[in-house]
mmCIF file of C-alpha atoms and ligand atoms in Angstrom:
data_model
loop_
_atom_site.group_PDB
_atom_site.id
_atom_site.type_symbol
_atom_site.label_atom_id
_atom_site.label_comp_id
_atom_site.label_asym_id
_atom_site.label_seq_id
_atom_site.Cartn_x
_atom_site.Cartn_y
_atom_site.Cartn_z
ATOM 1 C CA UNK A 1 12.182 -10.852 -25.264
ATOM 2 C CA UNK A 2 15.552 -12.328 -26.257
ATOM 3 C CA UNK A 3 17.465 -10.292 -28.847
ATOM 4 C CA UNK A 4 17.592 -11.842 -32.319
ATOM 5 C CA UNK A 5 19.500 -11.455 -35.603
ATOM 6 C CA UNK A 6 21.269 -8.100 -35.945
ATOM 7 C CA UNK A 7 20.552 -7.156 -32.330
ATOM 8 C CA UNK A 8 22.236 -10.364 -31.159
ATOM 9 C CA UNK A 9 25.310 -9.709 -33.298
ATOM 10 C CA UNK A 10 25.483 -6.159 -31.969
ATOM 11 C CA UNK A 11 25.192 -7.400 -28.384
ATOM 12 C CA UNK A 12 27.995 -9.898 -28.972
ATOM 13 C CA UNK A 13 30.220 -7.152 -30.469
ATOM 14 C CA UNK A 14 29.564 -4.926 -27.433
ATOM 15 C CA UNK A 15 30.301 -7.758 -25.018
ATOM 16 C CA UNK A 16 33.482 -8.733 -26.892
ATOM 17 C CA UNK A 17 34.637 -5.108 -26.573
ATOM 18 C CA UNK A 18 33.983 -5.242 -22.813
ATOM 19 C CA UNK A 19 36.071 -8.394 -22.432
ATOM 20 C CA UNK A 20 38.930 -7.080 -24.614
ATOM 21 C CA UNK A 21 38.956 -3.740 -22.822
ATOM 22 C CA UNK A 22 39.024 -5.472 -19.389
ATOM 23 C CA UNK A 23 42.002 -7.571 -20.516
ATOM 24 C CA UNK A 24 43.723 -4.487 -21.916
ATOM 25 C CA UNK A 25 43.411 -2.740 -18.543
ATOM 26 C CA UNK A 26 44.182 -5.646 -16.253
ATOM 27 C CA UNK A 27 46.574 -7.822 -18.259
ATOM 28 C CA UNK A 28 45.848 -11.419 -17.237
ATOM 29 C CA UNK A 29 42.481 -12.474 -15.769
ATOM 30 C CA UNK A 30 40.709 -15.719 -14.991
ATOM 31 C CA UNK A 31 37.279 -16.228 -16.559
ATOM 32 C CA UNK A 32 35.582 -15.644 -13.166
ATOM 33 C CA UNK A 33 37.490 -12.393 -12.773
ATOM 34 C CA UNK A 34 36.510 -11.386 -16.307
ATOM 35 C CA UNK A 35 32.855 -12.036 -15.449
ATOM 36 C CA UNK A 36 33.135 -9.914 -12.311
ATOM 37 C CA UNK A 37 34.942 -7.006 -14.034
ATOM 38 C CA UNK A 38 32.621 -6.904 -17.072
ATOM 39 C CA UNK A 39 29.357 -7.673 -15.250
ATOM 40 C CA UNK A 40 28.675 -10.523 -17.725
ATOM 41 C CA UNK A 41 27.707 -14.056 -16.724
ATOM 42 C CA UNK A 42 30.436 -16.723 -16.571
ATOM 43 C CA UNK A 43 28.694 -18.648 -19.377
ATOM 44 C CA UNK A 44 28.742 -15.553 -21.635
ATOM 45 C CA UNK A 45 32.393 -14.869 -20.817
ATOM 46 C CA UNK A 46 33.255 -18.473 -21.595
ATOM 47 C CA UNK A 47 31.589 -18.188 -25.050
ATOM 48 C CA UNK A 48 33.288 -14.890 -25.792
ATOM 49 C CA UNK A 49 36.709 -16.201 -24.769
ATOM 50 C CA UNK A 50 36.160 -19.123 -27.150
ATOM 51 C CA UNK A 51 35.458 -16.648 -30.001
ATOM 52 C CA UNK A 52 38.610 -14.676 -29.137
ATOM 53 C CA UNK A 53 40.694 -17.870 -29.111
ATOM 54 C CA UNK A 54 39.314 -18.829 -32.546
ATOM 55 C CA UNK A 55 40.234 -15.359 -33.834
ATOM 56 C CA UNK A 56 43.739 -15.773 -32.366
ATOM 57 C CA UNK A 57 43.358 -12.642 -30.230
ATOM 58 C CA UNK A 58 43.919 -14.141 -26.766
ATOM 59 C CA UNK A 59 46.246 -16.697 -25.198
ATOM 60 C CA UNK A 60 45.417 -19.104 -22.369
ATOM 61 C CA UNK A 61 47.777 -20.180 -19.628
ATOM 62 C CA UNK A 62 47.470 -22.157 -16.392
ATOM 63 C CA UNK A 63 47.420 -20.237 -13.137
ATOM 64 C CA UNK A 64 46.128 -20.484 -9.574
ATOM 65 C CA UNK A 65 43.410 -18.551 -7.803
ATOM 66 C CA UNK A 66 42.535 -19.276 -4.148
ATOM 67 C CA UNK A 67 44.558 -22.475 -4.279
ATOM 68 C CA UNK A 68 42.707 -23.785 -7.351
ATOM 69 C CA UNK A 69 44.076 -24.310 -10.816
ATOM 70 C CA UNK A 70 42.350 -22.017 -13.369
ATOM 71 C CA UNK A 71 42.700 -20.936 -16.989
ATOM 72 C CA UNK A 72 44.105 -17.410 -17.284
ATOM 73 C CA UNK A 73 43.264 -15.285 -20.321
ATOM 74 C CA UNK A 74 45.465 -12.569 -21.803
ATOM 75 C CA UNK A 75 45.489 -10.629 -25.056
ATOM 76 C CA UNK A 76 48.024 -11.743 -27.631
ATOM 77 C CA UNK A 77 49.894 -8.450 -28.175
ATOM 78 C CA UNK A 78 50.969 -9.533 -31.657
ATOM 79 C CA UNK A 79 47.310 -9.936 -32.678
ATOM 80 C CA UNK A 80 45.937 -6.738 -31.090
ATOM 81 C CA UNK A 81 44.031 -4.370 -33.347
ATOM 82 C CA UNK A 82 45.775 -1.300 -34.753
ATOM 83 C CA UNK A 83 44.541 2.090 -35.906
ATOM 84 C CA UNK A 84 45.832 3.808 -39.029
ATOM 85 C CA UNK A 85 46.453 7.490 -38.339
ATOM 86 C CA UNK A 86 46.688 9.687 -41.419
ATOM 87 C CA UNK A 87 47.916 13.232 -40.856
ATOM 88 C CA UNK A 88 47.463 15.900 -43.516
ATOM 89 C CA UNK A 89 49.883 18.696 -42.609
ATOM 90 C CA UNK A 90 50.674 21.741 -44.715
ATOM 91 C CA UNK A 91 53.524 20.118 -46.603
ATOM 92 C CA UNK A 92 53.145 16.363 -46.196
ATOM 93 C CA UNK A 93 50.707 13.526 -45.687
ATOM 94 C CA UNK A 94 51.851 10.848 -43.246
ATOM 95 C CA UNK A 95 50.155 7.547 -42.508
ATOM 96 C CA UNK A 96 51.113 5.610 -39.368
ATOM 97 C CA UNK A 97 50.029 2.281 -37.887
ATOM 98 C CA UNK A 98 49.546 2.772 -34.147
ATOM 99 C CA UNK A 99 48.665 0.341 -31.345
ATOM 100 C CA UNK A 100 46.599 0.845 -28.188
ATOM 101 C CA UNK A 101 49.693 1.866 -26.236
ATOM 102 C CA UNK A 102 50.451 4.737 -28.624
ATOM 103 C CA UNK A 103 53.426 3.011 -30.269
ATOM 104 C CA UNK A 104 53.983 3.708 -33.950
ATOM 105 C CA UNK A 105 54.724 0.413 -35.733
ATOM 106 C CA UNK A 106 55.164 1.671 -39.296
ATOM 107 C CA UNK A 107 54.952 4.924 -41.175
ATOM 108 C CA UNK A 108 54.676 6.112 -44.782
ATOM 109 C CA UNK A 109 54.808 9.689 -46.013
ATOM 110 C CA UNK A 110 54.323 11.813 -49.176
ATOM 111 C CA UNK A 111 54.937 15.474 -49.873
ATOM 112 C CA UNK A 112 51.844 17.442 -50.836
ATOM 113 C CA UNK A 113 51.037 20.669 -52.633
ATOM 114 C CA UNK A 114 48.668 22.940 -50.736
ATOM 115 C CA UNK A 115 46.571 23.606 -53.811
ATOM 116 C CA UNK A 116 46.075 19.984 -54.768
ATOM 117 C CA UNK A 117 42.404 19.263 -55.585
ATOM 118 C CA UNK A 118 40.519 17.115 -53.081
ATOM 119 C CA UNK A 119 39.992 14.165 -55.475
ATOM 120 C CA UNK A 120 43.726 13.905 -56.110
ATOM 121 C CA UNK A 121 44.515 14.146 -52.388
ATOM 122 C CA UNK A 122 41.919 11.486 -51.627
ATOM 123 C CA UNK A 123 43.650 9.140 -54.081
ATOM 124 C CA UNK A 124 46.954 9.773 -52.296
ATOM 125 C CA UNK A 125 45.303 9.073 -48.923
ATOM 126 C CA UNK A 126 43.894 5.783 -50.205
ATOM 127 C CA UNK A 127 47.269 4.794 -51.715
ATOM 128 C CA UNK A 128 49.103 5.517 -48.457
ATOM 129 C CA UNK A 129 46.521 3.593 -46.428
ATOM 130 C CA UNK A 130 46.798 0.576 -48.737
ATOM 131 C CA UNK A 131 50.609 0.772 -48.702
ATOM 132 C CA UNK A 132 50.610 0.770 -44.911
ATOM 133 C CA UNK A 133 48.144 -2.128 -44.727
ATOM 134 C CA UNK A 134 50.546 -4.248 -46.740
ATOM 135 C CA UNK A 135 53.513 -3.676 -44.400
ATOM 136 C CA UNK A 136 54.795 -6.721 -42.454
ATOM 137 C CA UNK A 137 53.504 -6.574 -38.902
ATOM 138 C CA UNK A 138 50.469 -4.531 -39.986
ATOM 139 C CA UNK A 139 48.934 -6.798 -42.628
ATOM 140 C CA UNK A 140 48.329 -9.601 -40.108
ATOM 141 C CA UNK A 141 46.587 -7.427 -37.503
ATOM 142 C CA UNK A 142 42.911 -6.429 -37.260
ATOM 143 C CA UNK A 143 42.327 -2.726 -37.998
ATOM 144 C CA UNK A 144 39.988 -0.622 -35.858
ATOM 145 C CA UNK A 145 39.797 2.118 -38.487
ATOM 146 C CA UNK A 146 41.425 5.234 -39.870
ATOM 147 C CA UNK A 147 41.888 8.496 -37.939
ATOM 148 C CA UNK A 148 42.273 11.347 -40.416
ATOM 149 C CA UNK A 149 43.865 14.383 -38.746
ATOM 150 C CA UNK A 150 43.763 17.616 -40.755
ATOM 151 C CA UNK A 151 45.619 20.857 -40.049
ATOM 152 C CA UNK A 152 42.366 22.778 -40.440
ATOM 153 C CA UNK A 153 39.134 23.268 -38.477
ATOM 154 C CA UNK A 154 36.675 20.405 -38.740
ATOM 155 C CA UNK A 155 32.910 20.727 -38.468
ATOM 156 C CA UNK A 156 32.316 17.874 -36.005
ATOM 157 C CA UNK A 157 28.592 17.644 -36.767
ATOM 158 C CA UNK A 158 28.765 17.221 -40.556
ATOM 159 C CA UNK A 159 32.299 15.719 -40.400
ATOM 160 C CA UNK A 160 33.531 18.007 -43.149
ATOM 161 C CA UNK A 161 36.031 20.785 -43.706
ATOM 162 C CA UNK A 162 33.870 23.932 -43.549
ATOM 163 C CA UNK A 163 34.124 26.714 -46.140
ATOM 164 C CA UNK A 164 37.033 29.007 -45.360
ATOM 165 C CA UNK A 165 36.400 32.645 -44.588
ATOM 166 C CA UNK A 166 36.728 34.691 -47.765
ATOM 167 C CA UNK A 167 36.541 31.363 -49.619
ATOM 168 C CA UNK A 168 40.117 30.575 -48.658
ATOM 169 C CA UNK A 169 41.845 28.325 -46.151
ATOM 170 C CA UNK A 170 45.584 28.017 -45.915
ATOM 171 C CA UNK A 171 46.819 24.553 -46.930
ATOM 172 C CA UNK A 172 43.529 23.250 -48.386
ATOM 173 C CA UNK A 173 42.136 23.650 -51.867
ATOM 174 C CA UNK A 174 38.488 24.872 -51.872
ATOM 175 C CA UNK A 175 37.410 21.523 -53.383
ATOM 176 C CA UNK A 176 37.846 20.074 -49.851
ATOM 177 C CA UNK A 177 35.034 22.233 -48.451
ATOM 178 C CA UNK A 178 31.989 20.190 -47.587
ATOM 179 C CA UNK A 179 33.364 17.034 -49.256
ATOM 180 C CA UNK A 180 32.200 13.746 -47.733
ATOM 181 C CA UNK A 181 35.756 12.769 -46.817
ATOM 182 C CA UNK A 182 34.878 10.075 -44.293
ATOM 183 C CA UNK A 183 32.127 8.472 -46.396
ATOM 184 C CA UNK A 184 34.262 8.310 -49.525
ATOM 185 C CA UNK A 185 37.347 6.995 -47.730
ATOM 186 C CA UNK A 186 35.209 4.382 -45.971
ATOM 187 C CA UNK A 187 33.860 3.227 -49.334
ATOM 188 C CA UNK A 188 37.339 3.012 -50.838
ATOM 189 C CA UNK A 189 39.148 1.367 -47.917
ATOM 190 C CA UNK A 190 36.355 -0.647 -46.272
ATOM 191 C CA UNK A 191 37.453 0.750 -42.896
ATOM 192 C CA UNK A 192 35.610 3.098 -40.513
ATOM 193 C CA UNK A 193 37.079 6.622 -40.801
ATOM 194 C CA UNK A 194 37.048 9.356 -38.133
ATOM 195 C CA UNK A 195 37.926 12.954 -38.905
ATOM 196 C CA UNK A 196 39.743 15.091 -36.334
ATOM 197 C CA UNK A 197 41.548 18.418 -36.141
ATOM 198 C CA UNK A 198 45.320 17.922 -35.732
ATOM 199 C CA UNK A 199 45.578 19.975 -32.510
ATOM 200 C CA UNK A 200 42.658 18.067 -30.973
ATOM 201 C CA UNK A 201 44.521 14.858 -31.812
ATOM 202 C CA UNK A 202 47.798 16.134 -30.327
ATOM 203 C CA UNK A 203 46.038 17.100 -27.099
ATOM 204 C CA UNK A 204 44.312 13.700 -26.827
ATOM 205 C CA UNK A 205 47.796 12.172 -27.022
ATOM 206 C CA UNK A 206 49.430 14.564 -24.532
ATOM 207 C CA UNK A 207 46.679 13.950 -21.960
ATOM 208 C CA UNK A 208 47.021 10.170 -22.245
ATOM 209 C CA UNK A 209 50.772 9.716 -22.716
ATOM 210 C CA UNK A 210 52.532 13.090 -22.523
ATOM 211 C CA UNK A 211 52.714 16.479 -20.831
ATOM 212 C CA UNK A 212 49.237 16.454 -19.256
ATOM 213 C CA UNK A 213 48.862 12.844 -18.085
ATOM 214 C CA UNK A 214 45.971 12.644 -15.667
ATOM 215 C CA UNK A 215 44.885 16.302 -16.094
ATOM 216 C CA UNK A 216 41.186 16.985 -16.621
ATOM 217 C CA UNK A 217 41.268 20.653 -17.692
ATOM 218 C CA UNK A 218 43.940 21.471 -20.234
ATOM 219 C CA UNK A 219 44.601 24.135 -22.878
ATOM 220 C CA UNK A 220 46.901 23.338 -25.787
ATOM 221 C CA UNK A 221 48.523 25.926 -28.047
ATOM 222 C CA UNK A 222 50.250 24.689 -31.198
ATOM 223 C CA UNK A 223 52.862 27.138 -32.479
ATOM 224 C CA UNK A 224 54.014 26.360 -36.022
ATOM 225 C CA UNK A 225 53.376 28.008 -39.417
ATOM 226 C CA UNK A 226 49.814 28.452 -38.209
ATOM 227 C CA UNK A 227 48.733 28.747 -34.593
ATOM 228 C CA UNK A 228 46.158 26.203 -33.461
ATOM 229 C CA UNK A 229 44.735 25.136 -30.165
ATOM 230 C CA UNK A 230 42.561 22.634 -28.373
ATOM 231 C CA UNK A 231 40.642 22.275 -25.105
ATOM 232 C CA UNK A 232 40.017 19.370 -22.805
ATOM 233 C CA UNK A 233 37.462 20.224 -20.131
ATOM 234 C CA UNK A 234 36.441 17.830 -17.390
ATOM 235 C CA UNK A 235 38.586 15.163 -19.031
ATOM 236 C CA UNK A 236 36.796 15.395 -22.385
ATOM 237 C CA UNK A 237 37.738 16.996 -25.683
ATOM 238 C CA UNK A 238 35.548 20.015 -26.382
ATOM 239 C CA UNK A 239 34.848 20.454 -30.105
ATOM 240 C CA UNK A 240 31.710 22.573 -30.060
ATOM 241 C CA UNK A 241 29.432 22.606 -33.060
ATOM 242 C CA UNK A 242 31.130 24.820 -35.630
ATOM 243 C CA UNK A 243 34.655 23.517 -35.707
ATOM 244 C CA UNK A 244 36.280 26.737 -34.495
ATOM 245 C CA UNK A 245 36.410 25.683 -30.847
ATOM 246 C CA UNK A 246 39.884 25.707 -29.410
ATOM 247 C CA UNK A 247 41.242 27.865 -32.234
ATOM 248 C CA UNK A 248 43.235 29.884 -29.730
ATOM 249 C CA UNK A 249 45.376 31.270 -32.559
ATOM 250 C CA UNK A 250 42.410 33.409 -33.544
ATOM 251 C CA UNK A 251 42.066 35.157 -30.214
ATOM 252 C CA UNK A 252 42.520 38.829 -31.116
ATOM 253 C CA UNK A 253 44.108 41.520 -28.973
ATOM 254 C CA UNK A 254 44.605 44.257 -31.556
ATOM 255 C CA UNK A 255 41.620 45.668 -33.447
ATOM 256 C CA UNK A 256 43.876 47.517 -35.886
ATOM 257 C CA UNK A 257 46.366 44.670 -36.310
ATOM 258 C CA UNK A 258 47.051 42.703 -39.495
ATOM 259 C CA UNK A 259 44.097 41.085 -41.247
ATOM 260 C CA UNK A 260 44.027 37.369 -40.476
ATOM 261 C CA UNK A 261 42.960 34.445 -42.700
ATOM 262 C CA UNK A 262 39.915 34.072 -40.419
ATOM 263 C CA UNK A 263 38.640 37.547 -41.346
ATOM 264 C CA UNK A 264 39.448 39.162 -38.005
ATOM 265 C CA UNK A 265 42.345 41.549 -37.299
ATOM 266 C CA UNK A 266 45.238 41.215 -34.911
ATOM 267 C CA UNK A 267 44.779 37.495 -34.155
ATOM 268 C CA UNK A 268 47.529 35.728 -32.249
ATOM 269 C CA UNK A 269 48.398 33.852 -35.457
ATOM 270 C CA UNK A 270 49.201 37.120 -37.260
ATOM 271 C CA UNK A 271 51.704 37.899 -34.483
ATOM 272 C CA UNK A 272 53.303 34.604 -33.506
ATOM 273 C CA UNK A 273 52.643 32.407 -36.570
ATOM 274 C CA UNK A 274 55.751 31.192 -38.407
ATOM 275 C CA UNK A 275 55.530 33.752 -41.185
ATOM 276 C CA UNK A 276 55.323 36.708 -38.767
ATOM 277 C CA UNK A 277 58.225 35.544 -36.590
ATOM 278 C CA UNK A 278 60.478 34.712 -39.535
ATOM 279 C CA UNK A 279 59.845 38.111 -41.129
ATOM 280 C CA UNK A 280 61.216 39.709 -37.929
ATOM 281 C CA UNK A 281 64.472 37.738 -37.868
ATOM 282 C CA UNK A 282 65.154 38.128 -41.600
ATOM 283 C CA UNK A 283 67.271 41.238 -40.887
ATOM 284 C CA UNK A 284 69.693 39.104 -38.840
ATOM 285 C CA UNK A 285 69.443 35.632 -40.330
ATOM 286 C CA UNK A 286 68.218 36.099 -43.898
ATOM 287 C CA UNK A 287 65.027 35.010 -45.645
ATOM 288 C CA UNK A 288 65.451 31.258 -45.655
ATOM 289 C CA UNK A 289 65.546 30.475 -41.942
ATOM 290 C CA UNK A 290 63.052 27.770 -40.939
ATOM 291 C CA UNK A 291 60.877 28.155 -37.851
ATOM 292 C CA UNK A 292 62.446 25.098 -36.194
ATOM 293 C CA UNK A 293 65.901 26.654 -36.667
ATOM 294 C CA UNK A 294 64.727 29.976 -35.214
ATOM 295 C CA UNK A 295 63.526 28.031 -32.157
ATOM 296 C CA UNK A 296 66.869 26.187 -31.827
ATOM 297 C CA UNK A 297 68.806 29.460 -32.106
ATOM 298 C CA UNK A 298 66.663 30.992 -29.361
ATOM 299 C CA UNK A 299 67.277 27.942 -27.189
ATOM 300 C CA UNK A 300 71.024 28.282 -27.653
ATOM 301 C CA UNK A 301 70.946 31.984 -26.720
ATOM 302 C CA UNK A 302 71.146 33.805 -30.082
ATOM 303 C CA UNK A 303 70.201 37.356 -28.963
ATOM 304 C CA UNK A 304 67.965 38.245 -31.945
ATOM 305 C CA UNK A 305 66.031 34.970 -31.804
ATOM 306 C CA UNK A 306 65.739 35.143 -27.997
ATOM 307 C CA UNK A 307 64.217 38.614 -28.384
ATOM 308 C CA UNK A 308 61.718 37.456 -31.017
ATOM 309 C CA UNK A 309 60.661 34.461 -28.913
ATOM 310 C CA UNK A 310 60.390 36.595 -25.742
ATOM 311 C CA UNK A 311 58.144 39.053 -27.582
ATOM 312 C CA UNK A 312 56.093 36.146 -28.955
ATOM 313 C CA UNK A 313 55.700 34.877 -25.381
ATOM 314 C CA UNK A 314 54.318 38.260 -24.358
ATOM 315 C CA UNK A 315 51.816 38.177 -27.251
ATOM 316 C CA UNK A 316 50.773 34.651 -26.261
ATOM 317 C CA UNK A 317 50.170 35.775 -22.678
ATOM 318 C CA UNK A 318 48.187 38.843 -23.796
ATOM 319 C CA UNK A 319 46.108 36.704 -26.144
ATOM 320 C CA UNK A 320 45.396 33.898 -23.702
ATOM 321 C CA UNK A 321 45.461 35.261 -20.153
ATOM 322 C CA UNK A 322 41.721 35.884 -20.236
ATOM 323 C CA UNK A 323 40.971 32.482 -21.747
ATOM 324 C CA UNK A 324 43.009 30.910 -18.970
ATOM 325 C CA UNK A 325 41.194 33.041 -16.369
ATOM 326 C CA UNK A 326 37.810 31.884 -17.659
ATOM 327 C CA UNK A 327 38.587 28.173 -18.001
ATOM 328 C CA UNK A 328 41.016 27.817 -15.060
ATOM 329 C CA UNK A 329 42.950 24.946 -16.616
ATOM 330 C CA UNK A 330 45.312 22.831 -14.541
ATOM 331 C CA UNK A 331 47.815 22.910 -17.336
ATOM 332 C CA UNK A 332 48.614 24.984 -20.401
ATOM 333 C CA UNK A 333 50.695 23.096 -22.992
ATOM 334 C CA UNK A 334 52.867 24.771 -25.618
ATOM 335 C CA UNK A 335 53.563 22.589 -28.657
ATOM 336 C CA UNK A 336 54.560 22.885 -32.313
ATOM 337 C CA UNK A 337 57.869 23.860 -33.898
ATOM 338 C CA UNK A 338 58.365 26.978 -31.754
ATOM 339 C CA UNK A 339 58.255 24.844 -28.595
ATOM 340 C CA UNK A 340 61.772 23.647 -29.553
ATOM 341 C CA UNK A 341 62.916 27.010 -28.116
ATOM 342 C CA UNK A 342 62.488 25.327 -24.703
ATOM 343 C CA UNK A 343 62.997 27.616 -21.673
ATOM 344 C CA UNK A 344 63.408 30.650 -23.983
ATOM 345 C CA UNK A 345 59.666 30.301 -24.681
ATOM 346 C CA UNK A 346 58.412 28.508 -21.584
ATOM 347 C CA UNK A 347 59.863 30.836 -18.933
ATOM 348 C CA UNK A 348 58.472 34.135 -20.250
ATOM 349 C CA UNK A 349 55.049 32.548 -20.899
ATOM 350 C CA UNK A 350 55.004 31.090 -17.346
ATOM 351 C CA UNK A 351 56.034 34.401 -15.770
ATOM 352 C CA UNK A 352 53.602 36.365 -17.923
ATOM 353 C CA UNK A 353 50.744 34.060 -17.006
ATOM 354 C CA UNK A 354 51.541 34.493 -13.287
ATOM 355 C CA UNK A 355 51.376 38.238 -13.787
ATOM 356 C CA UNK A 356 48.377 38.572 -16.108
ATOM 357 C CA UNK A 357 45.978 35.681 -15.501
ATOM 358 C CA UNK A 358 43.464 36.129 -12.707
ATOM 359 C CA UNK A 359 45.163 34.764 -9.553
ATOM 360 C CA UNK A 360 41.822 33.359 -8.454
ATOM 361 C CA UNK A 361 41.613 31.118 -11.507
ATOM 362 C CA UNK A 362 45.231 30.459 -12.456
ATOM 363 C CA UNK A 363 46.893 27.948 -10.209
ATOM 364 C CA UNK A 364 48.049 25.799 -13.046
ATOM 365 C CA UNK A 365 51.351 25.578 -14.813
ATOM 366 C CA UNK A 366 52.689 26.040 -18.320
ATOM 367 C CA UNK A 367 54.607 23.106 -19.824
ATOM 368 C CA UNK A 368 56.094 22.116 -23.160
ATOM 369 C CA UNK A 369 54.499 19.319 -25.180
ATOM 370 C CA UNK A 370 56.345 16.030 -24.673
ATOM 371 C CA UNK A 371 55.375 13.829 -27.588
ATOM 372 C CA UNK A 372 56.868 15.804 -30.483
ATOM 373 C CA UNK A 373 56.251 14.753 -34.054
ATOM 374 C CA UNK A 374 54.141 11.667 -33.334
ATOM 375 C CA UNK A 375 51.622 13.400 -31.053
ATOM 376 C CA UNK A 376 49.073 13.968 -33.824
ATOM 377 C CA UNK A 377 49.281 10.407 -35.158
ATOM 378 C CA UNK A 378 48.943 8.689 -31.802
ATOM 379 C CA UNK A 379 46.152 11.075 -30.750
ATOM 380 C CA UNK A 380 44.277 10.365 -33.999
ATOM 381 C CA UNK A 381 44.704 6.653 -33.269
ATOM 382 C CA UNK A 382 43.352 7.171 -29.745
ATOM 383 C CA UNK A 383 40.332 8.872 -31.336
ATOM 384 C CA UNK A 384 39.776 5.827 -33.564
ATOM 385 C CA UNK A 385 39.843 3.493 -30.541
ATOM 386 C CA UNK A 386 37.884 5.756 -28.157
ATOM 387 C CA UNK A 387 35.633 7.723 -30.514
ATOM 388 C CA UNK A 388 33.153 10.334 -29.402
ATOM 389 C CA UNK A 389 33.241 8.969 -25.840
ATOM 390 C CA UNK A 390 36.394 11.076 -25.573
ATOM 391 C CA UNK A 391 34.456 14.217 -26.542
ATOM 392 C CA UNK A 392 32.372 16.485 -24.347
ATOM 393 C CA UNK A 393 29.680 16.932 -26.954
ATOM 394 C CA UNK A 394 27.963 14.029 -28.604
ATOM 395 C CA UNK A 395 28.463 14.230 -32.370
ATOM 396 C CA UNK A 396 25.656 11.847 -33.290
HETATM 397 ZN ZN1 ZN B 401 42.333 34.942 -37.087
#
């Protein structure tokens, strides 16, 4: 039976996506080539190309195939859809318009207070999204949706921020817990919204455009004020069902260590998080040193900062050698502000991993993240374009 009504519209949307994605991968194709690549009939391709021309999304040019003159189809880059990536970090909210190639076209940012109620923050998110939509070069383009990256665990089944242990989460007011963030933002902006953890987003970006291009099994450790992590296994992002997957910062090696915000003791975050490291260097550099500056000083050979970073490297190795032995990743990426220490961090972690991870399972290498400050935004955009197909577990 031929599909009708809604089913027909859905089929056309799916087929349009196939054609656009084939053009994105191959550049310029004739209609016969498009039919072959997509598996659609030439008549269907011809109809779809007509729709794309009407929408101003493709350009036609004359070319030759097998000695015959043909129409060649290519996407009009200036009309390609964009994703809006909104990152909620501890101290700021940043909204960026990002294209399929991971280029940031425009950006807007606001400072935030970590105890701001959810309703107020949601208004700021909506304002930033609307501001960005009005920017020249963004306003004329179709939008695929909003990727909202939060510096906190996400429950990927309910798409919410879960209740913090002890009723407290750093950087988020309790009114965020369980709130229908995606539903409410979708209602207010009219755009599809996808929620993602910031480290998951950064890793999606590093695997596509950065330090782990082409790798299928990758661990990512984000070293900033907090310590976060993410896993890609078999080429897919693993998010589990509770939102704590990949939280490598909460791997504990010391049962009598400091109590952590997660309720455990001696977690990696209590040892190598920004607050812990800065408290150690205060004797040499005072109380107001920022973590990024500590990293730069270590990179330039300041003895006290080198020592602190070397010790942090040892803690990282102790915390993660067993994780690495179990998952046998091809690559282990170090990102976040502390990664600015460069070789002062990378070398001792690499050497420590050689020594402590099971030789049978560790044949990978440790590298520094490559994409810096925009990694989270472009990864969140990739998540908008690719969705749960990028994830190991279906979140339906
Ligand atoms: Zn913890």
